[in-house]
Coordinates of N, CA, C and O in Angstrom, one line a residue:
M1 N -82.9 52.6 110.7 CA -83.9 51.7 110.4 C -83.2 50.5 109.7 O -83.9 49.4 110.0
L2 N -82.2 50.3 108.5 CA -81.8 49.2 108.2 C -80.6 49.0 108.9 O -80.1 48.0 108.2
G3 N -80.2 49.7 109.8 CA -78.5 49.3 110.6 C -77.6 50.4 109.6 O -76.5 50.1 109.9
V4 N -78.3 51.0 108.7 CA -77.4 52.0 107.8 C -77.2 53.6 108.1 O -78.7 53.8 108.7
S5 N -76.7 54.1 108.5 CA -76.1 55.6 108.7 C -76.9 56.3 107.5 O -76.9 56.1 106.3
E6 N -77.3 57.7 108.0 CA -77.8 58.4 107.0 C -76.7 58.7 105.9 O -77.5 59.4 104.6
R7 N -75.4 59.1 106.0 CA -74.6 59.5 105.2 C -74.2 58.7 104.3 O -74.2 58.6 103.1
R8 N -74.6 57.5 104.7 CA -73.8 56.0 104.2 C -74.8 55.9 102.8 O -74.6 56.1 101.9
A9 N -76.2 55.9 103.2 CA -77.7 55.8 102.9 C -77.2 56.9 101.6 O -77.7 56.7 100.4
C10 N -77.2 58.2 101.9 CA -76.9 59.2 101.0 C -76.5 59.1 99.9 O -75.9 59.6 98.8
R11 N -74.9 59.2 100.3 CA -73.9 58.3 99.6 C -73.9 57.6 98.6 O -73.6 57.7 97.0
V12 N -74.1 56.3 98.6 CA -74.9 55.2 98.1 C -76.0 55.6 96.7 O -76.0 55.3 95.7
L13 N -77.2 56.9 97.4 CA -78.4 56.9 96.1 C -77.6 57.8 95.7 O -78.3 57.9 94.6
G14 N -76.6 58.9 96.0 CA -76.1 59.8 95.2 C -77.2 60.9 95.7 O -77.2 61.9 94.3
Q15 N -77.6 61.3 96.7 CA -78.0 62.5 96.8 C -77.7 63.7 98.5 O -77.4 62.6 98.7
G16 N -78.6 64.4 98.3 CA -77.6 65.3 99.3 C -78.2 64.9 100.5 O -79.8 64.4 100.5
R17 N -77.7 65.0 101.7 CA -78.4 64.7 103.2 C -79.7 65.7 103.4 O -80.2 65.6 103.8
S18 N -79.3 67.2 102.7 CA -80.5 68.3 103.3 C -81.5 67.6 102.3 O -82.6 68.2 103.1
S19 N -81.8 67.5 101.2 CA -82.5 66.7 100.7 C -83.5 65.6 101.6 O -84.8 65.6 101.1
Q20 N -82.8 64.7 102.1 CA -83.2 63.8 103.0 C -84.4 64.1 104.1 O -85.3 63.9 104.7
R21 N -84.2 65.4 104.8 CA -84.2 66.0 106.0 C -85.3 67.1 105.7 O -86.1 67.4 106.4
Y22 N -85.8 67.2 104.2 CA -86.8 68.4 103.8 C -88.1 68.6 104.0 O -89.0 66.5 103.9
I23 N -88.5 69.1 105.0 CA -90.2 68.7 104.8 C -90.8 69.9 104.3 O -90.5 71.0 104.7
R24 N -91.8 69.6 103.1 CA -92.1 70.3 102.7 C -93.2 71.0 103.5 O -93.8 70.7 104.1
V25 N -93.1 72.6 103.2 CA -94.4 73.5 104.2 C -95.1 74.3 103.3 O -94.9 74.8 102.1
M26 N -96.7 73.8 102.9 CA -97.6 73.9 102.8 C -98.3 75.6 103.1 O -98.5 75.8 103.9
P27 N -98.3 76.3 102.1 CA -98.8 78.0 102.2 C -100.2 77.8 103.0 O -100.9 76.6 102.5
A28 N -100.3 78.8 104.0 CA -101.8 78.4 104.3 C -102.6 79.3 103.6 O -104.5 78.7 103.9
D29 N -102.3 79.8 102.9 CA -103.6 80.9 101.7 C -103.5 79.8 100.1 O -104.1 79.8 99.8
G30 N -103.3 78.2 100.1 CA -103.1 77.4 99.4 C -104.8 77.2 98.6 O -104.7 77.6 97.5
D31 N -105.3 77.0 99.6 CA -106.6 76.7 99.0 C -107.8 77.7 98.8 O -108.2 77.9 97.1
T32 N -107.5 78.7 98.8 CA -108.3 80.5 98.9 C -107.7 80.0 97.5 O -108.1 81.3 96.7
L33 N -106.3 80.8 97.6 CA -105.2 80.9 96.2 C -106.1 80.3 94.7 O -106.6 80.7 94.3
T34 N -106.1 78.9 95.3 CA -106.2 78.0 94.0 C -107.8 78.5 94.1 O -108.2 78.5 92.5
K35 N -109.1 78.5 94.9 CA -110.3 79.2 94.4 C -109.8 80.0 93.6 O -111.3 80.1 92.4
A36 N -109.5 81.2 94.1 CA -109.7 82.7 92.8 C -109.1 82.3 92.1 O -109.6 82.8 90.8
I37 N -108.0 81.5 92.0 CA -107.3 81.6 90.5 C -108.6 80.7 89.3 O -108.7 81.2 88.2
V38 N -109.2 79.8 90.1 CA -110.4 79.0 89.0 C -111.1 80.0 88.9 O -112.0 79.8 87.7
A39 N -111.8 80.6 89.9 CA -112.7 81.6 89.6 C -112.4 82.7 88.4 O -112.9 83.1 87.6
L40 N -111.3 83.1 88.3 CA -110.7 84.1 87.3 C -110.8 83.5 86.1 O -110.5 83.8 85.0
A41 N -110.1 82.2 86.1 CA -110.0 81.9 84.7 C -111.2 81.4 84.4 O -111.5 81.6 82.8
S42 N -112.6 80.7 84.8 CA -113.4 80.8 84.5 C -114.5 82.0 84.0 O -114.7 82.5 83.2
E43 N -113.7 83.1 84.5 CA -114.2 84.6 84.0 C -113.6 84.5 82.6 O -114.4 85.6 81.6
F44 N -112.4 85.0 82.7 CA -111.5 85.5 81.7 C -110.8 84.2 81.2 O -109.8 83.7 81.4
G45 N -111.7 83.5 80.5 CA -111.2 82.2 79.5 C -109.7 82.4 78.5 O -108.6 81.0 78.7
R46 N -109.5 83.6 78.1 CA -108.2 83.7 77.4 C -107.5 83.9 78.2 O -106.5 84.7 77.3
Y47 N -107.4 84.5 79.2 CA -106.7 84.7 79.9 C -105.2 83.9 80.5 O -105.8 82.8 80.9
G48 N -103.9 84.1 80.3 CA -103.1 83.0 80.4 C -102.5 83.7 81.8 O -103.1 84.0 82.5
Y49 N -101.5 82.7 82.6 CA -100.9 82.4 84.0 C -100.1 83.9 83.8 O -100.4 84.6 85.4
R50 N -99.9 84.4 83.0 CA -99.3 85.8 83.8 C -100.1 87.0 83.7 O -100.1 88.0 84.9
R51 N -101.2 87.1 83.2 CA -102.8 88.2 83.5 C -103.3 87.8 84.5 O -103.7 88.6 85.2
I52 N -103.6 86.4 84.9 CA -104.1 85.9 85.9 C -103.4 86.8 87.1 O -104.2 86.7 88.1
T53 N -101.9 86.5 87.2 CA -101.1 86.6 88.5 C -101.2 88.4 88.1 O -101.5 88.4 89.8
A54 N -101.5 89.0 87.1 CA -101.7 90.5 87.3 C -102.9 91.0 88.2 O -103.0 91.6 88.8
L55 N -103.9 90.2 87.8 CA -105.5 90.1 88.5 C -104.8 89.9 89.8 O -105.8 90.9 91.0
L56 N -104.7 88.9 90.1 CA -104.2 88.6 91.4 C -104.1 89.5 92.9 O -103.8 89.7 93.5
R57 N -102.4 90.0 91.7 CA -101.9 91.1 92.8 C -102.7 92.3 92.6 O -102.5 93.0 93.8
R58 N -102.8 93.0 92.0 CA -104.7 94.1 91.8 C -105.5 94.1 92.9 O -105.6 94.6 93.9
D59 N -105.8 92.4 93.3 CA -106.7 92.5 94.3 C -105.7 91.5 95.7 O -106.6 91.8 96.4
G60 N -104.5 91.9 95.9 CA -103.4 92.3 97.0 C -103.5 90.8 97.4 O -102.8 90.6 98.3
W61 N -102.9 89.9 96.2 CA -102.7 88.7 96.7 C -101.2 88.4 96.5 O -100.6 89.2 95.3
L62 N -100.7 88.0 97.4 CA -99.1 88.2 97.2 C -98.3 86.5 96.6 O -98.3 85.8 97.1
A63 N -98.6 86.7 95.5 CA -98.1 85.2 94.5 C -97.4 85.4 93.1 O -97.7 86.4 92.4
N64 N -96.7 84.7 93.1 CA -95.5 84.9 91.9 C -96.1 84.6 90.7 O -97.2 83.4 90.6
H65 N -95.4 84.7 89.8 CA -96.2 84.1 88.5 C -95.8 82.3 88.4 O -97.1 81.8 88.0
K66 N -94.7 81.8 88.6 CA -94.5 80.5 89.1 C -95.6 79.7 89.7 O -95.9 78.6 89.5
R67 N -95.7 80.3 90.9 CA -96.8 79.5 91.3 C -98.3 79.3 91.2 O -98.7 78.6 91.0
V68 N -98.6 80.5 90.6 CA -99.8 80.7 89.7 C -100.0 79.6 88.6 O -100.8 78.9 88.3
E69 N -98.8 79.6 87.6 CA -98.6 78.9 86.4 C -98.8 77.1 87.6 O -99.5 76.4 86.8
R70 N -98.4 77.2 88.5 CA -97.8 75.6 88.7 C -99.6 75.2 89.5 O -100.1 73.8 89.4
I71 N -99.8 76.2 90.0 CA -101.4 75.5 90.3 C -102.4 76.1 89.0 O -103.1 74.9 89.3
R72 N -102.2 76.1 88.1 CA -103.0 76.2 87.1 C -103.1 74.8 86.3 O -103.8 74.3 86.1
R73 N -101.9 74.7 86.3 CA -101.3 73.3 85.9 C -101.8 72.4 86.7 O -102.3 71.0 86.3
R74 N -101.9 71.9 87.8 CA -102.3 71.4 88.8 C -103.8 71.1 88.6 O -104.9 70.1 88.4
E75 N -104.5 72.1 88.5 CA -106.0 72.5 88.0 C -106.0 72.0 86.7 O -107.9 71.5 86.5
G76 N -105.6 71.7 85.8 CA -106.2 71.7 84.4 C -106.6 72.5 83.4 O -107.1 72.3 82.6
L77 N -105.9 73.8 84.1 CA -106.7 74.8 83.4 C -105.6 75.2 82.2 O -104.3 75.5 82.5
K78 N -106.3 75.5 81.0 CA -105.1 75.9 80.1 C -106.0 77.1 78.9 O -108.0 77.1 79.4
V79 N -105.3 77.6 78.3 CA -106.0 78.8 77.6 C -106.6 77.8 76.3 O -105.5 77.1 75.8
P80 N -107.9 78.0 76.0 CA -108.3 77.3 74.5 C -107.5 77.6 73.1 O -107.2 78.9 73.9
K81 N -107.4 77.0 72.3 CA -107.2 76.9 71.2 C -108.0 78.1 70.5 O -109.1 78.1 71.0
R82 N -107.5 79.0 69.4 CA -108.4 79.9 69.2 C -108.6 79.3 68.0 O -108.1 78.4 67.2
Q83 N -110.2 79.4 67.6 CA -110.7 79.4 66.1 C -110.3 79.9 65.3 O -110.1 80.8 65.0
P84 N -109.9 79.0 64.2 CA -109.3 79.6 62.8 C -110.7 80.1 62.1 O -111.7 80.0 62.3
K85 N -110.3 80.9 61.2 CA -111.1 81.8 60.8 C -111.7 81.3 59.7 O -111.0 80.2 58.9
R86 N -113.3 81.2 58.9 CA -113.7 81.0 58.2 C -112.8 80.8 56.8 O -112.4 82.1 56.3
G87 N -113.0 80.0 55.9 CA -112.5 80.5 54.5 C -113.0 81.5 53.6 O -114.4 81.0 53.9
R88 N -112.7 81.9 53.2 CA -113.8 83.3 52.3 C -114.0 82.1 51.2 O -113.2 81.6 50.2
L89 N -115.3 82.5 50.6 CA -115.7 82.1 48.9 C -115.4 82.6 48.0 O -116.4 82.6 47.2
W90 N -114.8 84.2 48.2 CA -114.7 85.0 47.1 C -113.6 86.0 47.3 O -112.6 85.8 48.2
L91 N -113.0 85.9 46.2 CA -111.8 86.9 46.1 C -112.3 88.1 46.0 O -113.5 88.7 45.8
N92 N -111.2 89.4 46.0 CA -111.4 90.6 45.8 C -112.2 91.3 44.7 O -112.9 92.3 44.7
D93 N -112.2 90.5 43.7 CA -112.5 90.9 42.2 C -113.7 90.3 42.4 O -114.8 90.3 41.2
G94 N -114.5 89.9 43.1 CA -116.0 89.5 43.0 C -116.8 88.0 42.3 O -117.4 87.5 42.1
S95 N -115.1 87.3 42.0 CA -115.6 86.0 41.7 C -115.5 85.1 42.4 O -114.8 85.3 43.4
C96 N -115.8 84.1 42.3 CA -116.5 83.2 43.1 C -115.5 81.8 42.7 O -115.2 81.3 42.2
I97 N -114.9 81.2 44.6 CA -113.8 80.2 44.2 C -114.6 79.0 44.7 O -114.1 78.2 43.7
R98 N -115.5 78.6 45.3 CA -116.2 77.3 45.9 C -117.7 77.8 46.1 O -118.2 78.8 46.5
L99 N -118.5 76.7 45.1 CA -119.6 77.0 45.8 C -120.6 76.0 47.1 O -119.6 75.2 47.4
R100 N -121.3 77.3 47.7 CA -121.9 76.2 49.0 C -123.1 75.4 47.9 O -123.9 76.0 47.2
P101 N -123.5 73.9 48.6 CA -124.5 73.1 47.9 C -125.8 74.0 48.7 O -125.8 74.0 49.6
C102 N -126.4 74.1 47.6 CA -128.3 74.6 47.9 C -128.9 73.3 47.8 O -130.1 73.6 48.3
W103 N -129.0 72.5 47.2 CA -129.6 71.3 47.1 C -128.9 69.6 46.8 O -127.5 70.3 46.8
P104 N -129.7 69.0 47.2 CA -128.5 67.5 46.8 C -127.7 67.3 45.5 O -128.9 68.2 44.5
S105 N -127.1 67.1 45.0 CA -126.1 67.0 43.9 C -126.1 68.3 43.3 O -125.5 68.5 42.1
H106 N -125.8 69.5 43.8 CA -125.7 70.8 43.5 C -123.9 71.0 43.2 O -123.7 71.3 41.9
V107 N -123.3 70.7 44.0 CA -121.8 70.9 44.0 C -121.0 69.2 43.8 O -121.6 68.5 44.2
W108 N -120.3 69.1 42.6 CA -119.5 68.2 41.9 C -118.2 68.1 42.8 O -117.9 69.5 42.5
A109 N -117.6 67.2 42.9 CA -116.3 66.6 42.8 C -115.8 65.6 42.1 O -116.5 64.6 42.1
Y110 N -114.3 65.9 41.8 CA -114.3 64.2 41.4 C -112.8 63.5 42.4 O -112.3 64.5 42.8
D111 N -113.8 63.3 42.7 CA -113.4 61.9 44.3 C -112.9 60.5 44.0 O -112.8 59.8 44.5
F112 N -112.7 60.6 42.9 CA -111.9 59.4 42.5 C -110.8 59.2 41.6 O -110.7 59.9 41.1
V113 N -110.3 58.2 41.3 CA -108.6 58.1 40.9 C -108.9 57.3 39.5 O -108.3 57.8 38.8
E114 N -109.7 56.5 39.2 CA -110.1 55.8 38.0 C -111.1 55.1 38.3 O -111.9 54.9 39.4
D115 N -111.7 55.1 37.2 CA -113.5 54.8 37.1 C -114.0 54.7 35.6 O -112.7 54.6 34.6
R116 N -115.0 54.0 35.1 CA -115.1 53.2 34.5 C -116.9 53.3 33.9 O -117.2 53.9 34.5
T117 N -116.5 53.3 32.8 CA -118.4 53.4 31.5 C -118.8 52.4 32.1 O -118.5 51.5 32.3
H118 N -120.4 52.8 31.6 CA -121.4 51.3 31.8 C -120.5 50.4 30.6 O -121.0 49.2 31.2
D119 N -120.0 50.6 29.5 CA -119.1 49.4 28.5 C -118.0 48.9 29.4 O -117.3 48.1 28.7
G120 N -117.2 49.3 30.5 CA -116.1 48.7 30.7 C -114.6 49.6 30.7 O -113.9 49.0 31.0
R121 N -115.0 50.7 29.9 CA -113.9 51.3 29.4 C -113.7 52.3 30.3 O -114.2 52.7 31.0
N122 N -112.0 52.6 30.5 CA -111.7 53.8 31.2 C -112.2 55.3 30.8 O -112.5 55.5 29.8
I123 N -112.8 55.9 31.6 CA -112.8 57.4 31.6 C -112.3 57.7 30.6 O -112.8 59.1 29.4
S124 N -110.7 57.9 31.0 CA -109.6 58.4 30.7 C -109.7 58.6 28.8 O -109.8 59.3 28.3
S125 N -110.0 57.2 28.4 CA -110.0 56.9 27.0 C -111.4 57.3 26.3 O -111.4 57.0 25.5
A126 N -112.6 56.9 27.3 CA -113.9 57.3 26.7 C -113.9 58.7 26.3 O -114.9 58.8 25.1
C127 N -113.0 59.6 26.5 CA -113.5 61.1 26.2 C -112.8 61.2 24.8 O -111.7 61.2 24.0

C-alpha cells in the first residue's frame, strides 16, 4: 500500500507478521451466551463469574470461566458490595452505648472545638 513490504513494516513497528494477518473469529453462540449470562446474573445477583460458569455448564453450555468473565465485564455486570452490618446499640451486659433520638434535641453531642459564653469568655475558663 505504501510501497513497503509487510516484512519490513512489521520489523520497523516491532510486531510479529502473524499478528498482522490475524483474523478475529467470533463464535456463533456469542449473543445467546451473553443473554444467558445476563439472565443468570439478574436472577442470582450475588453470583460471580465462576458460579455463573458452573450454572452454564450444568445447562449444557460449553464456555470456560475466562470467556464468561470477559462477557460479564463487557456487559458491565458486577457483584454488588455487601451491606455493612448495623452497629449495635448495646453491649452484652445490657448497658447502652449510644442513644437514638426520640424528639428534637434529645441527643446532644460536642461538635465544637472552641466556643464562648454570652459574656465572651471561653467555655473552658467558664467552668
